[in-house]
Structures are given as C-alpha cells and as structure tokens.
Coordinates of C-alpha atoms in Angstrom, one line a residue:
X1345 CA -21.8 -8.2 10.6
X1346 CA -20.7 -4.7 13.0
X1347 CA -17.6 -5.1 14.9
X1348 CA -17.0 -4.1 18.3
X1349 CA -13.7 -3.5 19.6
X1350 CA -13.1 -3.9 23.9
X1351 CA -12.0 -0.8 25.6
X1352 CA -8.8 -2.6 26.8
X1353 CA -7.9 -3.0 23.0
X1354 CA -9.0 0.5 22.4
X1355 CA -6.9 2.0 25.4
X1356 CA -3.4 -0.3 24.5
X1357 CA -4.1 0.6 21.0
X1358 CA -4.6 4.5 21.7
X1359 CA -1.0 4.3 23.6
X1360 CA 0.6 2.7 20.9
X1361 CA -1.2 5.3 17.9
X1362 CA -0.2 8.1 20.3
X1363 CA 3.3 6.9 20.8
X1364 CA 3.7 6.9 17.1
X1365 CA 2.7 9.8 16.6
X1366 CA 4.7 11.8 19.0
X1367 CA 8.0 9.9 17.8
X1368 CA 7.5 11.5 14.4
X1369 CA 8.8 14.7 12.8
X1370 CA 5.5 16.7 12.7
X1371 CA 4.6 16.2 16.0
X1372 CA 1.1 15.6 15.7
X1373 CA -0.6 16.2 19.7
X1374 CA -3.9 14.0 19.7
X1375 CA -5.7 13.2 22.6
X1376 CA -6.1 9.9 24.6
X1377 CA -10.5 10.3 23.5
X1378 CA -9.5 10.9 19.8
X1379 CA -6.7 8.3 19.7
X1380 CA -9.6 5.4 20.8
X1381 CA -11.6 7.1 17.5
X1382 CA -9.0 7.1 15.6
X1383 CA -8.2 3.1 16.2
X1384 CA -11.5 2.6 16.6
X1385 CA -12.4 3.9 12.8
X1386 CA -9.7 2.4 11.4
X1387 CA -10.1 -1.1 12.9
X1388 CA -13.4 -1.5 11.9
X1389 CA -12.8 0.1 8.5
X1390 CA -10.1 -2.3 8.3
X1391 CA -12.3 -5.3 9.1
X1392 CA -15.4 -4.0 6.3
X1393 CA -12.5 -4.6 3.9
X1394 CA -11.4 -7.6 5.0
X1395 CA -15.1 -8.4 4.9
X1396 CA -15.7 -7.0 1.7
X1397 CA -18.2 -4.2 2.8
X1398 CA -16.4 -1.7 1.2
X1399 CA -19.1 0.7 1.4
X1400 CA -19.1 0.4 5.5
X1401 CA -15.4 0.1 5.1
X1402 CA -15.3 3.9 3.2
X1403 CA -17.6 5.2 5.9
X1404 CA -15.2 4.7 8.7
X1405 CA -12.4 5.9 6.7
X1406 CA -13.8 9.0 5.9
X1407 CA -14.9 9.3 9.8
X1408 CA -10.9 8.9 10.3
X1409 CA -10.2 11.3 7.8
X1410 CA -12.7 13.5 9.3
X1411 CA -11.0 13.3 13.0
X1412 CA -7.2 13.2 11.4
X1413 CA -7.0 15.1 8.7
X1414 CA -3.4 15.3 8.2
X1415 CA -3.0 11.3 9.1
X1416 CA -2.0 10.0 5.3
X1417 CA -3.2 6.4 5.9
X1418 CA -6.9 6.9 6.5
X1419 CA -6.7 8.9 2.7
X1420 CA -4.7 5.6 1.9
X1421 CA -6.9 2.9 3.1
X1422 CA -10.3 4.8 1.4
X1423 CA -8.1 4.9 -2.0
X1424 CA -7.4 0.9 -1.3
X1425 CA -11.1 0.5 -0.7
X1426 CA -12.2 2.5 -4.1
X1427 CA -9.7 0.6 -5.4
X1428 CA -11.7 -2.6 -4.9
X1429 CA -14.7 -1.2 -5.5
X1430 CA -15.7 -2.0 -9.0
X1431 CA -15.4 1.5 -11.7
X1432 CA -14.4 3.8 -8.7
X1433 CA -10.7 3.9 -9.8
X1434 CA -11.1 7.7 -9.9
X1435 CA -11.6 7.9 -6.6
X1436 CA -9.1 5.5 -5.6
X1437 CA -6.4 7.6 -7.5
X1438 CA -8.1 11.0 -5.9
X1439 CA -8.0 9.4 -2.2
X1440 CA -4.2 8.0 -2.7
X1441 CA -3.0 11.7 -4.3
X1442 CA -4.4 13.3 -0.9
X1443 CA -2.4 10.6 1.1
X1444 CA 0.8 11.1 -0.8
X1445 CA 1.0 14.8 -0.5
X1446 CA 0.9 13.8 3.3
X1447 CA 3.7 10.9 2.8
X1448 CA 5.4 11.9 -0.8
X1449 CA 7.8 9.3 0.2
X1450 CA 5.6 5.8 1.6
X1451 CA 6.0 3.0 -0.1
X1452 CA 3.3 1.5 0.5
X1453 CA 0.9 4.5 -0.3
X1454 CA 3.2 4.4 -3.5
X1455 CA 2.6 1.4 -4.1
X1456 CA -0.8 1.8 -3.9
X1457 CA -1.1 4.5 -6.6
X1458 CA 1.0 1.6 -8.7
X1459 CA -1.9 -0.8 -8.8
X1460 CA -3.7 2.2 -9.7
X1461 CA -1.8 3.3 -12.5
X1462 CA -2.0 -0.5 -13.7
X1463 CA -5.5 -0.6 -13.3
X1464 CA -6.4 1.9 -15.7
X1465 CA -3.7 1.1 -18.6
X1466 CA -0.8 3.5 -17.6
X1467 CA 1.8 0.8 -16.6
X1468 CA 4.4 2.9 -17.7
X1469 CA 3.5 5.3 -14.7
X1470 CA 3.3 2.8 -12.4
X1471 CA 6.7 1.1 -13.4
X1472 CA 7.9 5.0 -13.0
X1473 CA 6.6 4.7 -9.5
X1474 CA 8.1 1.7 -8.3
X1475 CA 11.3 2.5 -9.9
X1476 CA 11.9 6.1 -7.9
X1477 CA 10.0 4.2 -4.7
X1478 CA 13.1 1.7 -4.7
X1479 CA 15.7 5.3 -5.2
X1480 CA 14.5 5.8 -1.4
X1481 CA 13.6 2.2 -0.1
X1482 CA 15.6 -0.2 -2.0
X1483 CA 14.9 -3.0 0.0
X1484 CA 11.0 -2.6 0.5
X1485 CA 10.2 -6.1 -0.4
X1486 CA 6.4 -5.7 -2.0
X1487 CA 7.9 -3.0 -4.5
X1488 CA 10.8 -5.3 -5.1
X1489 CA 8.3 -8.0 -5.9
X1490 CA 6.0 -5.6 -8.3
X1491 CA 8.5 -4.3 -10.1
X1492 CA 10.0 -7.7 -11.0
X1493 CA 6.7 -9.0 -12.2
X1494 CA 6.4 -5.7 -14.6
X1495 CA 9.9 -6.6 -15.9
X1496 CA 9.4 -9.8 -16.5
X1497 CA 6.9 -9.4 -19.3
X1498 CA 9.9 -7.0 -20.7
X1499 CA 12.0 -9.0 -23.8
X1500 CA 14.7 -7.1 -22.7
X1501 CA 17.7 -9.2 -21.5
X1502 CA 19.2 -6.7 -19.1
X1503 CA 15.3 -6.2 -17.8
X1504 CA 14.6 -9.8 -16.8
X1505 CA 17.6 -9.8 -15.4
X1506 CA 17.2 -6.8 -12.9
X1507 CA 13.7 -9.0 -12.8
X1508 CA 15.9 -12.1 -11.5
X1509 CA 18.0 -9.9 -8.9
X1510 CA 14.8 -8.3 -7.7
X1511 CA 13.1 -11.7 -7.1
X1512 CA 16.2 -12.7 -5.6
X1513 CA 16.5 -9.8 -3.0
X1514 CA 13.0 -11.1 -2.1
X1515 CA 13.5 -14.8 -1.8
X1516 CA 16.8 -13.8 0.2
X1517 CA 15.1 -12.1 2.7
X1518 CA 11.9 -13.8 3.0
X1519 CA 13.1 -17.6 2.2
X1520 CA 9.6 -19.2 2.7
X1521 CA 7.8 -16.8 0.3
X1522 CA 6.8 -19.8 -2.3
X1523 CA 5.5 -17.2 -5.0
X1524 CA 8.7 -15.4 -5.3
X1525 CA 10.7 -19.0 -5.8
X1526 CA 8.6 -20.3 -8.2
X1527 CA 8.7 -16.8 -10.2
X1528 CA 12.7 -16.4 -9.8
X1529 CA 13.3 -20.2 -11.0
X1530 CA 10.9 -19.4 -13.7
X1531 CA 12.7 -16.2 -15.2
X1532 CA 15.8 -17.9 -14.4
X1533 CA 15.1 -20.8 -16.7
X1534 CA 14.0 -18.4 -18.9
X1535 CA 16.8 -16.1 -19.2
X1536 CA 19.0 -16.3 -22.0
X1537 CA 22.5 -16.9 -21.2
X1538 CA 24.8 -15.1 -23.9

C-alpha cells in the first residue's frame, strides 16, 4: 500500500516543522518546498513502519536524511527501522550513533540505543544509558519505565526498590497506564520488607 499525504496536510505540517526549527538553538533556515519533503519523507516513512515495510520505510528515511542532514530524527527513525529489521542491529546502532552526535542529550534517541544495547547482550550498557538519560530528564516517563523493568530482575533490595519508585513516578503521572500498575503492585508484593 503507498500513502499519499494532501497538500493542505503538507502545507500546516511544513509551518509547524519550520516553526520548530526556527525556535531552536541552531537555527536551522529550511525552506517552505523542503519543509513539505521533509514531512512528506517522514510521514510516509513513518507509516511503512507502522505497516511493517521496513524496507520502504528506510527508503524514505534515508531521502530525509538526504534533504536534512543535520535533522537527528530521520538518523533516529532509520536506526528504529534496522532495529526491527531482523539481524540488522549493526545498522541500527550505526544509524542511532549518527543521531546522537546530533542530539547527545534525547531521550528518546537514547532510549533507542538502550533497546539496542539489550538486543545484542550488553544490558549493562543500556542500564548505563538510561541511568545518565534520567541525570538530564528525570521525569521522562518511557526511561523511567525501562529502567524499572531492568531493575527488577536485580536481587538487590535497594534496586527493586528504586524499581518500585520508578514505577511509581510513572503510575503517578500517567494513572491509567495498566502495565505500570500491575508491574508496581507486582515488585511491591515482592519486596522484602526488613
């Protein structure tokens, strides 16, 4: 299936992309014709990997890279999408280093490399990750979250129960997330008390 997007999405999404991009430190000038590509690649990258075409999906990434190099989240998106392809890890982890010497400090791009370090047996590197992401964003909820499922496989009393204040963090401020319950009641019952 190819996607099409409507030239009024385009043009409200081009305002918005350029908006955000002049509000930021670099100042990164594009023009209103390369904003619509820009969108326009990402979108329907975005929907192959919704889709599961991830080969489609790392053509149009690469097209974004192609038109913004220095934008880190098209470098992000094609590691996501090696990511998910099966025994392309490599490429994941090459994709996401390239995005994080444009955005050291995203969590989400950090994040990303996490998963990757997990993926390929180096969980302490990815724990490592998550812990120094937290140093800078301490209440970015998905890191919150992945760092208290790696320290709940920890014996470690004091680490399950970072675990339980992490969960909590999460289930305080997104009540109706159902996972993050369950998984703090869980380690709660769990917990030792002294």
């Amino acid at each position: 299936m190819k996607f099409k997007l409507s030239n009024s999405v385009i043009t409200a999404a081009g305002m918005t992309l350029f908006a955000l991009f002049s509000g930021c430190d670099n100042k990164v000038v594009i023009n209103s014709e390369t904003a619509k590509q820009m969108i326009t690649h990402r979108n329907l990258g975005m929907a192959y990997l919704e889709e599961g075409q991830l080969q489609d999906a790392a053509d149009e990434f690469i097209k974004l890279v192609e038109i913004a190099p220095k934008e880190p989240l098209g470098y992000a998106n094609l590691g996501l999408t090696y990511m998910r392809k099966s025994g392309e890890l490599d490429q994941s982890e090459e994709w996401l280093q390239k995005a994080l010497k444009l955005a050291p400090d995203d969590p989400d791009i950090r994040l990303l490399m996490a998963k990757v370090y997990e993926l390929t047996n180096r969980e302490p590197q990815a724990v490592s990750t998550l812990e120094n992401t937290l140093k800078k964003h301490p209440n970015h909820i998905r890191t919150l979250y992945q760092l208290a499922l790696y320290y709940t496989k920890m014996q470690d009393l004091q680490i399950r129960e970072k675990a339980a204040d992490y969960l909590a963090q999460v289930v305080n401020a997104l009540p109706a997330n159902v996972a993050a319950s369950l998984r703090l009641i869980e380690l709660l019952l769990h917990i030792e008390i002294p």
